[in-house]
Short mmCIF file of C-alpha atoms in Angstrom, two decimals:
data_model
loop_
_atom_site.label_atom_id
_atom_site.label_comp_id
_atom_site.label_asym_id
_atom_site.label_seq_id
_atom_site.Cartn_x
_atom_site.Cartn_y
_atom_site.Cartn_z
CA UNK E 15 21.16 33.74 33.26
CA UNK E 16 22.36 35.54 30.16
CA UNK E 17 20.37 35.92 27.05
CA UNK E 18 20.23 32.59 24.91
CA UNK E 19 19.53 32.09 21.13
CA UNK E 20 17.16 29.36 20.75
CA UNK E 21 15.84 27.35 18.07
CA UNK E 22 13.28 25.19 18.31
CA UNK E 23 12.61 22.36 15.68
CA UNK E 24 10.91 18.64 15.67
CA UNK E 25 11.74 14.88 14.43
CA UNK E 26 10.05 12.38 15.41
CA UNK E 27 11.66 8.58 14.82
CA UNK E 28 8.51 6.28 14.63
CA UNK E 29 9.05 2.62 14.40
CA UNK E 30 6.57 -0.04 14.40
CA UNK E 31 8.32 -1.95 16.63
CA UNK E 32 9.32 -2.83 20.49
CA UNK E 33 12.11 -2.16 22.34
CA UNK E 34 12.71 -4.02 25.76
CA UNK E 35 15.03 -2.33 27.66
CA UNK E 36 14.38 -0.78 31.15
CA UNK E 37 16.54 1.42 32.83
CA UNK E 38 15.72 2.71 36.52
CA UNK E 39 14.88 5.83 37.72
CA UNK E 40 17.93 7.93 38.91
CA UNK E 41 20.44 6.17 36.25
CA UNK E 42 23.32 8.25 35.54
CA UNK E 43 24.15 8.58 31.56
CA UNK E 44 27.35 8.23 30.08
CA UNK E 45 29.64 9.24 33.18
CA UNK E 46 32.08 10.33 31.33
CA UNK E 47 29.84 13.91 31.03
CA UNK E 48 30.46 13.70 34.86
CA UNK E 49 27.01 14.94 35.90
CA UNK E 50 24.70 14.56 33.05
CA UNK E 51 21.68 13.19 35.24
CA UNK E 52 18.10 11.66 34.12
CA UNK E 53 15.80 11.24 37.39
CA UNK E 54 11.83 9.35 37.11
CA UNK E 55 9.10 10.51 39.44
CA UNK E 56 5.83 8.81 39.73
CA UNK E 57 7.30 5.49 40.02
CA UNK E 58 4.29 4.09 42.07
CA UNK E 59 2.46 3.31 38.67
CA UNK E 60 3.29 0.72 36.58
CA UNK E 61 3.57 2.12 33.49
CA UNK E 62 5.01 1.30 30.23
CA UNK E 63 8.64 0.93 29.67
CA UNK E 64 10.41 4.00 29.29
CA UNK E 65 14.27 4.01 27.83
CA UNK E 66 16.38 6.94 28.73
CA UNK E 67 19.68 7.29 26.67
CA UNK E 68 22.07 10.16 26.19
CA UNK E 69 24.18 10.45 22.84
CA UNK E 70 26.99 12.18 23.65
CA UNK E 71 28.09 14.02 20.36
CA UNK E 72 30.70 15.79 19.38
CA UNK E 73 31.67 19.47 21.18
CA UNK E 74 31.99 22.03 19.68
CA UNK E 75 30.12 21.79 16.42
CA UNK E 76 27.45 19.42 17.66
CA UNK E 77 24.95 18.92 20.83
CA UNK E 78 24.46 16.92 23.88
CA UNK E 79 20.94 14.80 23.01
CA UNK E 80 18.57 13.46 25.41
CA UNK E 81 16.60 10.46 24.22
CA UNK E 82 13.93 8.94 25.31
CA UNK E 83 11.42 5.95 23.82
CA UNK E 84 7.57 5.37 24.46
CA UNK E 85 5.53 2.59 23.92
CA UNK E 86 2.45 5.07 22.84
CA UNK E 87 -0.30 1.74 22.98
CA UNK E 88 -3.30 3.34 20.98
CA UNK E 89 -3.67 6.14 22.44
CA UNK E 90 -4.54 8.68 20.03
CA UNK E 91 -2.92 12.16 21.82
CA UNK E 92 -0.15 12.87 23.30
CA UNK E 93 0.87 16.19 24.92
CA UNK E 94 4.72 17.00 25.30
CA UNK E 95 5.72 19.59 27.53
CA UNK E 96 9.33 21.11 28.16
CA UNK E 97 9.80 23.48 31.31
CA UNK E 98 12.93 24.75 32.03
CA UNK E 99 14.04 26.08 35.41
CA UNK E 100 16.57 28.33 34.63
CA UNK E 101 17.40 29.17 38.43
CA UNK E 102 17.92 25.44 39.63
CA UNK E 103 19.70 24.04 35.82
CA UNK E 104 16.74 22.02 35.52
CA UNK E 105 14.79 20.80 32.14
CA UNK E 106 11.51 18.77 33.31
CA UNK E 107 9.90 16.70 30.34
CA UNK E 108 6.40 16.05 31.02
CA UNK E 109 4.40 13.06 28.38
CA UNK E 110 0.47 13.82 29.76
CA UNK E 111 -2.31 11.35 27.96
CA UNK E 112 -5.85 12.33 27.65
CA UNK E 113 -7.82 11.68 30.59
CA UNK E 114 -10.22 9.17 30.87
CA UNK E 115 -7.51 6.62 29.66
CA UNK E 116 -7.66 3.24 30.93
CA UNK E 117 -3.92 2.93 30.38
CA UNK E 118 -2.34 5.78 31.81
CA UNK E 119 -3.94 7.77 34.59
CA UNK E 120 -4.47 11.85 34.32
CA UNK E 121 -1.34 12.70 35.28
CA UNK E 122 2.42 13.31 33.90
CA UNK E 123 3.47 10.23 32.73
CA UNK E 124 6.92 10.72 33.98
CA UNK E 125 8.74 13.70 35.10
CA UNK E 126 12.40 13.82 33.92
CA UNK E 127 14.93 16.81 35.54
CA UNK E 128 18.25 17.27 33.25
CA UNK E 129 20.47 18.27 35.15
CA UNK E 130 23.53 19.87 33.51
CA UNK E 131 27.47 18.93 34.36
CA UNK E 132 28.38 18.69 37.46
CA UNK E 133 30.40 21.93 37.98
CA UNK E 134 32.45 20.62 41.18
CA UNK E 135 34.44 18.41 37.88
CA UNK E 136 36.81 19.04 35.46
CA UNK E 137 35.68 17.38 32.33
CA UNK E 138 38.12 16.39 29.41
CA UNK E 139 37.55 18.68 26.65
CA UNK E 140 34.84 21.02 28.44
CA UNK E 141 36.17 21.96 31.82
CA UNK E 142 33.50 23.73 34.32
CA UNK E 143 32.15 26.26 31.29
CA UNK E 144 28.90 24.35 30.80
CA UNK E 145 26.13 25.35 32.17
CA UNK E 146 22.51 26.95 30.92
CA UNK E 147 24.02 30.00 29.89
CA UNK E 148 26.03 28.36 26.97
CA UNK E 149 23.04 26.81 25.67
CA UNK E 150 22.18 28.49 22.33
CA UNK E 151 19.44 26.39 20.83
CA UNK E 152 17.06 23.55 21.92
CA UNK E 153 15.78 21.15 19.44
CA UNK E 154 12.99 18.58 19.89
CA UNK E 155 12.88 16.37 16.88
CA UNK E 156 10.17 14.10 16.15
CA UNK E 157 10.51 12.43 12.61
CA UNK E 158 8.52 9.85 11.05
CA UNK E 159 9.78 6.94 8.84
CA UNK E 160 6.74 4.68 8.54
CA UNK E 161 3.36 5.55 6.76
CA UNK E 162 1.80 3.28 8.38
CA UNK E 163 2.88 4.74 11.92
CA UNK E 164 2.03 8.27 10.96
CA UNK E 165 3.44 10.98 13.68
CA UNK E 166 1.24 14.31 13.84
CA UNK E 167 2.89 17.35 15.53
CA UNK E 168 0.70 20.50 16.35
CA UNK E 169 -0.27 23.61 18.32
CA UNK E 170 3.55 24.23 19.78
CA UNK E 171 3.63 27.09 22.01
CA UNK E 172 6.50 28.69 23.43
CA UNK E 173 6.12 30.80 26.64
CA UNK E 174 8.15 32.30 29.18
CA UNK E 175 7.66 31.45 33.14
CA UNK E 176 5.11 33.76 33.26
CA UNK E 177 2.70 32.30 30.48
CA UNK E 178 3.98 35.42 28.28
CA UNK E 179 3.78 33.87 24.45
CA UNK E 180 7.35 33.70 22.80
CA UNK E 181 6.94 31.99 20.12
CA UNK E 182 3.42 31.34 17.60
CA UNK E 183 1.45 28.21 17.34
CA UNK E 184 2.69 26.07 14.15
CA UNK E 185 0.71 23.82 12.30
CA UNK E 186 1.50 19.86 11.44
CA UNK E 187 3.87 20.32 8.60
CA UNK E 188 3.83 17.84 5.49
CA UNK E 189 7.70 18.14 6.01
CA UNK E 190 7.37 16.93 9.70
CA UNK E 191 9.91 19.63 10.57
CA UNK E 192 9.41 22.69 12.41
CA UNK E 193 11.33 25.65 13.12
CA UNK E 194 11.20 28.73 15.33
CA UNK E 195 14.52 30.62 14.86
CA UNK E 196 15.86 34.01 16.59
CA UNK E 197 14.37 33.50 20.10
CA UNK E 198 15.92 34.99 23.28
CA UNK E 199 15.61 33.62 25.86
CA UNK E 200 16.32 35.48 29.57
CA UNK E 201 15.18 32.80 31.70
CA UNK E 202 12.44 30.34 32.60
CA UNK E 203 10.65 29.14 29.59
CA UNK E 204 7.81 26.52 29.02
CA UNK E 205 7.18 24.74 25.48
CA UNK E 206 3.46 22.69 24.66
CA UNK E 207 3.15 20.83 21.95
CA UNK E 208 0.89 17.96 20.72
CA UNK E 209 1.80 14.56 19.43
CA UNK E 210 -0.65 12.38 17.79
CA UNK E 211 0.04 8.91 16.25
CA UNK E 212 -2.45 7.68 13.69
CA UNK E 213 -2.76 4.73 11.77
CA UNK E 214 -2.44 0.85 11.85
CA UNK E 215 0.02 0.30 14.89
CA UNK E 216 0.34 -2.64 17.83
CA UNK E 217 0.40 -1.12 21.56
CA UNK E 218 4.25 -2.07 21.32
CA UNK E 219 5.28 0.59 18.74
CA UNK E 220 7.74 2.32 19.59
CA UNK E 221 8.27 6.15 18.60
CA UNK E 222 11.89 7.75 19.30
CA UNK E 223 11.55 11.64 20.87
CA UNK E 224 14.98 13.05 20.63
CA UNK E 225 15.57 16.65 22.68
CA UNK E 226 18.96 18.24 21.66
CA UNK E 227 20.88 21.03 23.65
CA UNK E 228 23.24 23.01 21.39
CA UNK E 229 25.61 25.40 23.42
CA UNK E 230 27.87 28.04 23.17
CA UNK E 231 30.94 26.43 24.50
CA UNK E 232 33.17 28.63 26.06
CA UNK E 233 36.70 27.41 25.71
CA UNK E 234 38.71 28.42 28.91
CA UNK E 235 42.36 29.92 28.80
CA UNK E 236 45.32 28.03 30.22
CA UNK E 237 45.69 28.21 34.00
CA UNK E 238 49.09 29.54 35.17
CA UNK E 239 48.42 30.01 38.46
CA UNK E 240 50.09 26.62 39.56
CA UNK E 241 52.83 27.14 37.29
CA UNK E 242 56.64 26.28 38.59
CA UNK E 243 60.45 26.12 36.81
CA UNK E 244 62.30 22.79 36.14
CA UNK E 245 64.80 23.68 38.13
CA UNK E 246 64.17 25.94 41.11
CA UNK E 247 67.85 26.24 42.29
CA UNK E 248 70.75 26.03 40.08
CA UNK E 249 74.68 25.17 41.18
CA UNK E 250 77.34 25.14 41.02
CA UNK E 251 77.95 28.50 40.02
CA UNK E 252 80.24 27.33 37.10
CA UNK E 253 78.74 30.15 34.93
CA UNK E 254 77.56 27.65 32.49
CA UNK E 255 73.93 28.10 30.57
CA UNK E 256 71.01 25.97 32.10
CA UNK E 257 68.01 24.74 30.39
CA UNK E 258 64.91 25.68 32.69
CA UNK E 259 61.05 24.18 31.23
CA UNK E 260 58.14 26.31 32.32
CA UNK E 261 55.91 23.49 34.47
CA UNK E 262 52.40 22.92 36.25
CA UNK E 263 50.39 24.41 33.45
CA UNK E 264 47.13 23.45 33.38
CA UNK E 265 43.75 23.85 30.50
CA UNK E 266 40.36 23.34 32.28
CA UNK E 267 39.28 21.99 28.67
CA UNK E 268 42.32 19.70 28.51
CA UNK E 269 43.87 21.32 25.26
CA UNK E 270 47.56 21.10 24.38
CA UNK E 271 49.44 24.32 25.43
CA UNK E 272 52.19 26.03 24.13
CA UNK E 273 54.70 28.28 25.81
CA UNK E 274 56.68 31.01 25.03
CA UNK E 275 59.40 32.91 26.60
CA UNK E 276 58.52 37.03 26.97
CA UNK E 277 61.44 37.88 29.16
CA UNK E 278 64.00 36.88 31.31
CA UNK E 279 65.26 39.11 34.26
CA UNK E 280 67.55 39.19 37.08
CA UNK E 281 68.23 40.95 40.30
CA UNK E 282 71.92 41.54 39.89
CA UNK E 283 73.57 43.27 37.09
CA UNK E 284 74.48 41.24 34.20
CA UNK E 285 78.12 41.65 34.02
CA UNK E 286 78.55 42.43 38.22
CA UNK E 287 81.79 42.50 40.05
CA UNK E 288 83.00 38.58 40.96
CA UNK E 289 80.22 37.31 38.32
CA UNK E 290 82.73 35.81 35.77
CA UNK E 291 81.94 38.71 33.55
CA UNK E 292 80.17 36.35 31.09
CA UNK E 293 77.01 38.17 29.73
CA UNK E 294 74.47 38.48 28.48
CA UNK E 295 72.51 35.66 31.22
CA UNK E 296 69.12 34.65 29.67
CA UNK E 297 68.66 32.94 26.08
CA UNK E 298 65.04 31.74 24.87
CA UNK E 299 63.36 34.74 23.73
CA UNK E 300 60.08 33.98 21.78
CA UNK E 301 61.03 30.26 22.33
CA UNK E 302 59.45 27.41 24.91
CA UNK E 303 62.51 26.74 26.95
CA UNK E 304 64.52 29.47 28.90
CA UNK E 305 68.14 29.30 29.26
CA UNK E 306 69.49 31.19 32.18
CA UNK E 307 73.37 31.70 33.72
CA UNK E 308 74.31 29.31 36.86
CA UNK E 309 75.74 32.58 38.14
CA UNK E 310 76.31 35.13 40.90
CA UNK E 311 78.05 37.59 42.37
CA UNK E 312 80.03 36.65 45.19
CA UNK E 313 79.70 39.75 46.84
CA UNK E 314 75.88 40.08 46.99
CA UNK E 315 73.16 38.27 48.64
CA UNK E 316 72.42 35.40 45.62
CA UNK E 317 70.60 35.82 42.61
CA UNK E 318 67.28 35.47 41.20
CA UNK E 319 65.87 34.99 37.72
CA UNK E 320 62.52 36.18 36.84
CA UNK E 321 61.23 33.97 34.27
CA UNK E 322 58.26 35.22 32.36
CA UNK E 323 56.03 33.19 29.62
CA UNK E 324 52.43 32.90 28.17
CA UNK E 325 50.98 29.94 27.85
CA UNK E 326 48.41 29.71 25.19
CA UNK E 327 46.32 26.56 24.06
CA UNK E 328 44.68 26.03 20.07
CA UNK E 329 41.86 28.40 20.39
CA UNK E 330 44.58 31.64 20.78
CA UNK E 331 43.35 31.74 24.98
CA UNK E 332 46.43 32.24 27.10
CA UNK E 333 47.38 33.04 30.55
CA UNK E 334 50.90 34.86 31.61
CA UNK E 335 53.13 34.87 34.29
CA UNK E 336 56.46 33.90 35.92
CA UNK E 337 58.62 31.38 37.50
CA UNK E 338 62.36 32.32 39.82
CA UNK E 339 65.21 30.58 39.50
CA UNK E 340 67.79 31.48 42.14
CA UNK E 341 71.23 30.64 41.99
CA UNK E 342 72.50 30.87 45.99
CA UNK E 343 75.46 32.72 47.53
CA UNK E 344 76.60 29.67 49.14
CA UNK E 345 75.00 26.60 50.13
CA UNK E 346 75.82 27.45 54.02
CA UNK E 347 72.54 27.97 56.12
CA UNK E 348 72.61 31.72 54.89
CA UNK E 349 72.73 31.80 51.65
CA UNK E 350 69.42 31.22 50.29
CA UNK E 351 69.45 33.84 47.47
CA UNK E 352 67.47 37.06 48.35
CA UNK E 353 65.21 37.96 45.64
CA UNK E 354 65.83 41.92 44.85
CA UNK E 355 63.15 42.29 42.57
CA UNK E 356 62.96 42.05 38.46
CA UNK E 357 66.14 44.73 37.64
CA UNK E 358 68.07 43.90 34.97
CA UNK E 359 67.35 42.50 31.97
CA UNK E 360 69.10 38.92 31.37
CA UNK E 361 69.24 39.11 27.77
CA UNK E 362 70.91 42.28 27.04
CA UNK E 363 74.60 42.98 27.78
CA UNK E 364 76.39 46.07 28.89
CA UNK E 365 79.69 46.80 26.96
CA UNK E 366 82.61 48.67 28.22
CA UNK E 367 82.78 50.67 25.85
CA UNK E 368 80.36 53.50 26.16
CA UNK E 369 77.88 51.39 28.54
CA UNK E 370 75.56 50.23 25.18
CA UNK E 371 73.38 47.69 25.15
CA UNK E 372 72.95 44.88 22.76
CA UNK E 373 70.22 42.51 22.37
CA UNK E 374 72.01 38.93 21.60
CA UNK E 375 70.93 36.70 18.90
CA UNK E 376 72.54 34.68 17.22
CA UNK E 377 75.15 36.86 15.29
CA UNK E 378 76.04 39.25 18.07
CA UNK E 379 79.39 37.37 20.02
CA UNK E 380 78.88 40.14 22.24
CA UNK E 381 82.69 40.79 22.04
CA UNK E 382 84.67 44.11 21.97
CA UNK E 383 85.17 45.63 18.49
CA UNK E 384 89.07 45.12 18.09
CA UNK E 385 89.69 47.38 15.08
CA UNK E 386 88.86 44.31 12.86
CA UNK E 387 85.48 45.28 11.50
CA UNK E 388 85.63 48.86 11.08
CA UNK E 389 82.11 51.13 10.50
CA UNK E 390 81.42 54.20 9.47
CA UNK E 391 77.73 56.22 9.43
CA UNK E 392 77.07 59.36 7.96
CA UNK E 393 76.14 62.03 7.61
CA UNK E 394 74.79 62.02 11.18
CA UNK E 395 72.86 63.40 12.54
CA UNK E 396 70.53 62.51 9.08
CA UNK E 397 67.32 63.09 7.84
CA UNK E 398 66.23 60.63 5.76
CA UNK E 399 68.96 58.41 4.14
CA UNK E 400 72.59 57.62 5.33
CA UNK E 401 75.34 55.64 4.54
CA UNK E 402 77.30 52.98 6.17
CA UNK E 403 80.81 51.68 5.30
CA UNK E 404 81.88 48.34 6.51
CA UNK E 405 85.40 47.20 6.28
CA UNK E 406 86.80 43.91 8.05
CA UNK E 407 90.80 42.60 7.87
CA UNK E 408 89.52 38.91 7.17
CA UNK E 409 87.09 37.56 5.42
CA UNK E 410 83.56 37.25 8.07
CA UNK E 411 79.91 36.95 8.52
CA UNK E 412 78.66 40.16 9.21
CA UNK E 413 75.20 41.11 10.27
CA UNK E 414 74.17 45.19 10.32
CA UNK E 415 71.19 45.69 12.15
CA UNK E 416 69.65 49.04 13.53
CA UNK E 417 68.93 49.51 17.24
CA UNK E 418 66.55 51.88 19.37
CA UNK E 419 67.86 53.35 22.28
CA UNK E 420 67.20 50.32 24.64
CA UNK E 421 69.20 47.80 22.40
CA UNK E 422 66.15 46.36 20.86
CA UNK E 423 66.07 46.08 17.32
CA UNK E 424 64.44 47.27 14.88
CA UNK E 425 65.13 45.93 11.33
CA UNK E 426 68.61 44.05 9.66
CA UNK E 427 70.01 46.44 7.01
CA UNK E 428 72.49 43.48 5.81
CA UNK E 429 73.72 39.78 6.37
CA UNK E 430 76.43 38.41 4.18
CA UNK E 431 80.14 38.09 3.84
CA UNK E 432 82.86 40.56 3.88
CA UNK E 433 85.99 39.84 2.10
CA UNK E 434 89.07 40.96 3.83
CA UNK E 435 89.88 44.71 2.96
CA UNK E 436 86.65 44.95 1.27
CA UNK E 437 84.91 48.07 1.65
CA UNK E 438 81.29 47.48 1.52
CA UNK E 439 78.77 50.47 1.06
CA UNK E 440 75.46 50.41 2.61
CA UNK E 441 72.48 52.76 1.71
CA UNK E 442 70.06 52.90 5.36
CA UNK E 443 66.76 54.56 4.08
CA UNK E 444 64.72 56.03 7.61
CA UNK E 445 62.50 58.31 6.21
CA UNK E 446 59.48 56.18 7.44
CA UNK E 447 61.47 56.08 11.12
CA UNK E 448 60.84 58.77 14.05
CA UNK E 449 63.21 60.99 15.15
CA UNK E 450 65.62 60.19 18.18
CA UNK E 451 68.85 58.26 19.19
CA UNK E 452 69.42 54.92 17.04
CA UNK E 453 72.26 52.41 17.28
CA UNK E 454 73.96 50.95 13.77
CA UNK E 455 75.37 47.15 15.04
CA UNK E 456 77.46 45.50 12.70
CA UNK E 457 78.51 42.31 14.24
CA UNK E 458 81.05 39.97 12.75
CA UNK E 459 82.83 36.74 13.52
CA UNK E 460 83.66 37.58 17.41
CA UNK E 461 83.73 41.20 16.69
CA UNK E 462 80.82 44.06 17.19
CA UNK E 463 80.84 47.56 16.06
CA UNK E 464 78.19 49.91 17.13
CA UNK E 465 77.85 53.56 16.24
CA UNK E 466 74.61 56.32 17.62
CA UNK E 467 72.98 57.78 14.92
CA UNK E 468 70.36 60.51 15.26
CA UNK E 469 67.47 61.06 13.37
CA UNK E 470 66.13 64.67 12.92
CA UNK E 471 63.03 65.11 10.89
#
């Protein structure tokens, strides 16, 4: 069992007054806990009646509360005893009266085990996380509303399971609340305390002992393991862009989960020989929906699309992993596609000329520079600044953005129109940049230019 942080304090809820409801031994509180469990021993005796309840507060932020009522009669002492079993998930309550009592013999009253959730469940909005080891403090509050039904409190001792003292003795206090803060606890531990009602009561009064657990609750990450596309197989191959949702995602503590789209790969080159030569294939980047190519080449064995994603609920916990999507070679008995392993990357394209890559977004056509937006960098290699001259023949959009050597980029240098035969002069500052082999994009209307700049330092 791990270490807990416990602390201990008392109410007591006196009332001069009865309450007449019974419940029987073994009833099972508020099922909705799925396991929260309240069993009676010593049932041979006919004793007083005993109420069990559970108040099932708010998690996180509040406890679980066992409550229990007690007709007291006028007996003057009371002894209230909490053992916990630490090795079974077990919290026995034990009420003892004085011997020698004509109303209750010398012997626990009743015997109540707690036991915790049922871990075989998955609970809405706690999942299988709680157990012992989240509980981080125990209170047992006795309060008393009623001068006349005064509640006394005394002599609580707090030992471990081998009668090793933990925590002090504390006195009655005039506030009718005590504390013992910063106590770890590493397993078994036993609390004593006395309860004494004095004054003018009837045998029926009633006096309300409430024991709450507070815990640690461990929120649980997303489970991806089950996880599966919207659409496993996608044809015709009529090269046209198909929405695929990321499904079978699971939280253990029932919270809403978002997704997001890390990368989309593929098994065949992106612009491949009897593809279509439509590229780049994957869209969704950084999104929750991926959007992949009905695509392949007809001279290869199918394709596959390795969909990857995170999954992350409200607390920041996530889980990643991927989904396929396979677009088949035919749909004859052979051709299932082949998966070929994560390759190529879907959302980057090749150009012809000079094999770069370019990321896409929502600027880049990914079209051929056709001497219509014209770009210029220099000096080159640089050092710290450079310059870039942009010139188009009509009037565009165009959207300058530096590259690393992968295609991915870094930062946007400029976004804005370009008048037809305007020269436009740009001032790139990459001082604070390492040295190596860059990439100026300027991408227009349906036009990209792209010139390698290298950075010396």
């Amino acid at each position: 069992m791990n270490k807990m942080f416990t602390i201990l304090s008392v109410f007591i809820f006196s009332f001069c007054s009865s309450l007449s409801q019974t419940i029987s031994p073994g009833y099972l509180l508020n099922e909705s806990l799925g396991g929260l469990r309240l069993q009676s021993f010593n049932n041979d005796y006919n004793f007083p009646e005993l109420v069990l309840g559970i108040t099932d507060l708010n998690i996180p932020g509040n406890a679980e509360s066992l409550q229990f009522y007690t007709n007291w009669s006028d007996l003057e002492l009371n002894v209230l005893t909490l053992e916990y079993d630490s090795g079974n998930d077990i919290l026995h309550v034990f009420i003892n009266s004085p011997s020698g009592s004509n109303f209750v013999p010398d012997k626990p009253l009743e015997e109540y085990h707690l036991y915790y959730l049922n871990f075989s469940e998955s609970l809405p909005g706690k999942g299988k996380h709680f157990s012992a080891e989240d509980m981080d403090f125990l209170h047992i509050i006795i309060n008393n509303n009623d001068i006349n039904c005064l509640v006394l409190l005394s002599n609580i001792v707090l030992t471990d399971s081998q009668g090793n003292l933990i925590a002090l003795n504390l006195d009655f206090s005039e506030s009718n609340e005590w504390s013992v803060s910063d106590i770890d606890l590493s397993g078994d531990f036993k609390l004593v305390a006395n309860l004494k009602l004095n004054g003018e009561f009837e045998t029926s009064n009633l006096s309300n002992v409430t024991i709450d657990f507070g815990h640690r609750i461990v929120n649980q990450p997303p489970d991806c393991s089950q996880a599966y596309p919207s659409s496993m197989m996608l044809w015709p191959p009529n090269h046209q862009l198909v929405n695929i949702k990321i499904l079978g995602i699971t939280d253990p503590d029932s919270d809403p989960v978002n997704i997001t789209i890390d990368g989309i790969y593929q098994d065949e080159p992106v612009n491949e020989k009897g593809d279509g030569n439509t590229e780049p294939d994957g869209f969704g980047l950084g999104t929750s929906i991926a959007m992949v190519r009905s695509e392949r080449s007809g001279k290869e064995n199918g394709r596959v699309y390795h969909i990857y994603f995170t999954a992350t609920d409200l607390i920041g916990n996530n889980c990643s992993s991927e989904v396929k999507v396979g677009v088949p070679k035919s749909m004859g008995l052979n051709g299932y596609p082949k998966d070929d392993g994560p390759l190529y990357n879907s959302t980057i394209a090749f150009l012809n000329e000079g094999n770069l890559l370019l990321d896409n977004d929502d600027f880049n056509k990914i079209t051929i520079s056709n001497g219509e937006l014209l770009s210029e960098v220099f000096p080159n290699p640089v050092t710290s600044d450079a310059s870039i001259v942009l010139k188009g023949n009509y009037n565009q959009f165009v959207n300058v953005d530096v590259l690393d050597l992968m295609g991915n980029r870094l930062f946007n240098i400029f976004n804005g129109i370009v008048n037809a035969e305007e020269q436009l002069n740009l001032k790139i500052k990459f001082s604070d940049i390492k040295e190596g082999i860059y990439f100026i994009r300027a991408a227009g209307e349906g036009t990209t230019s792209i010139k390698k700049i290298t950075i010396i330092k």
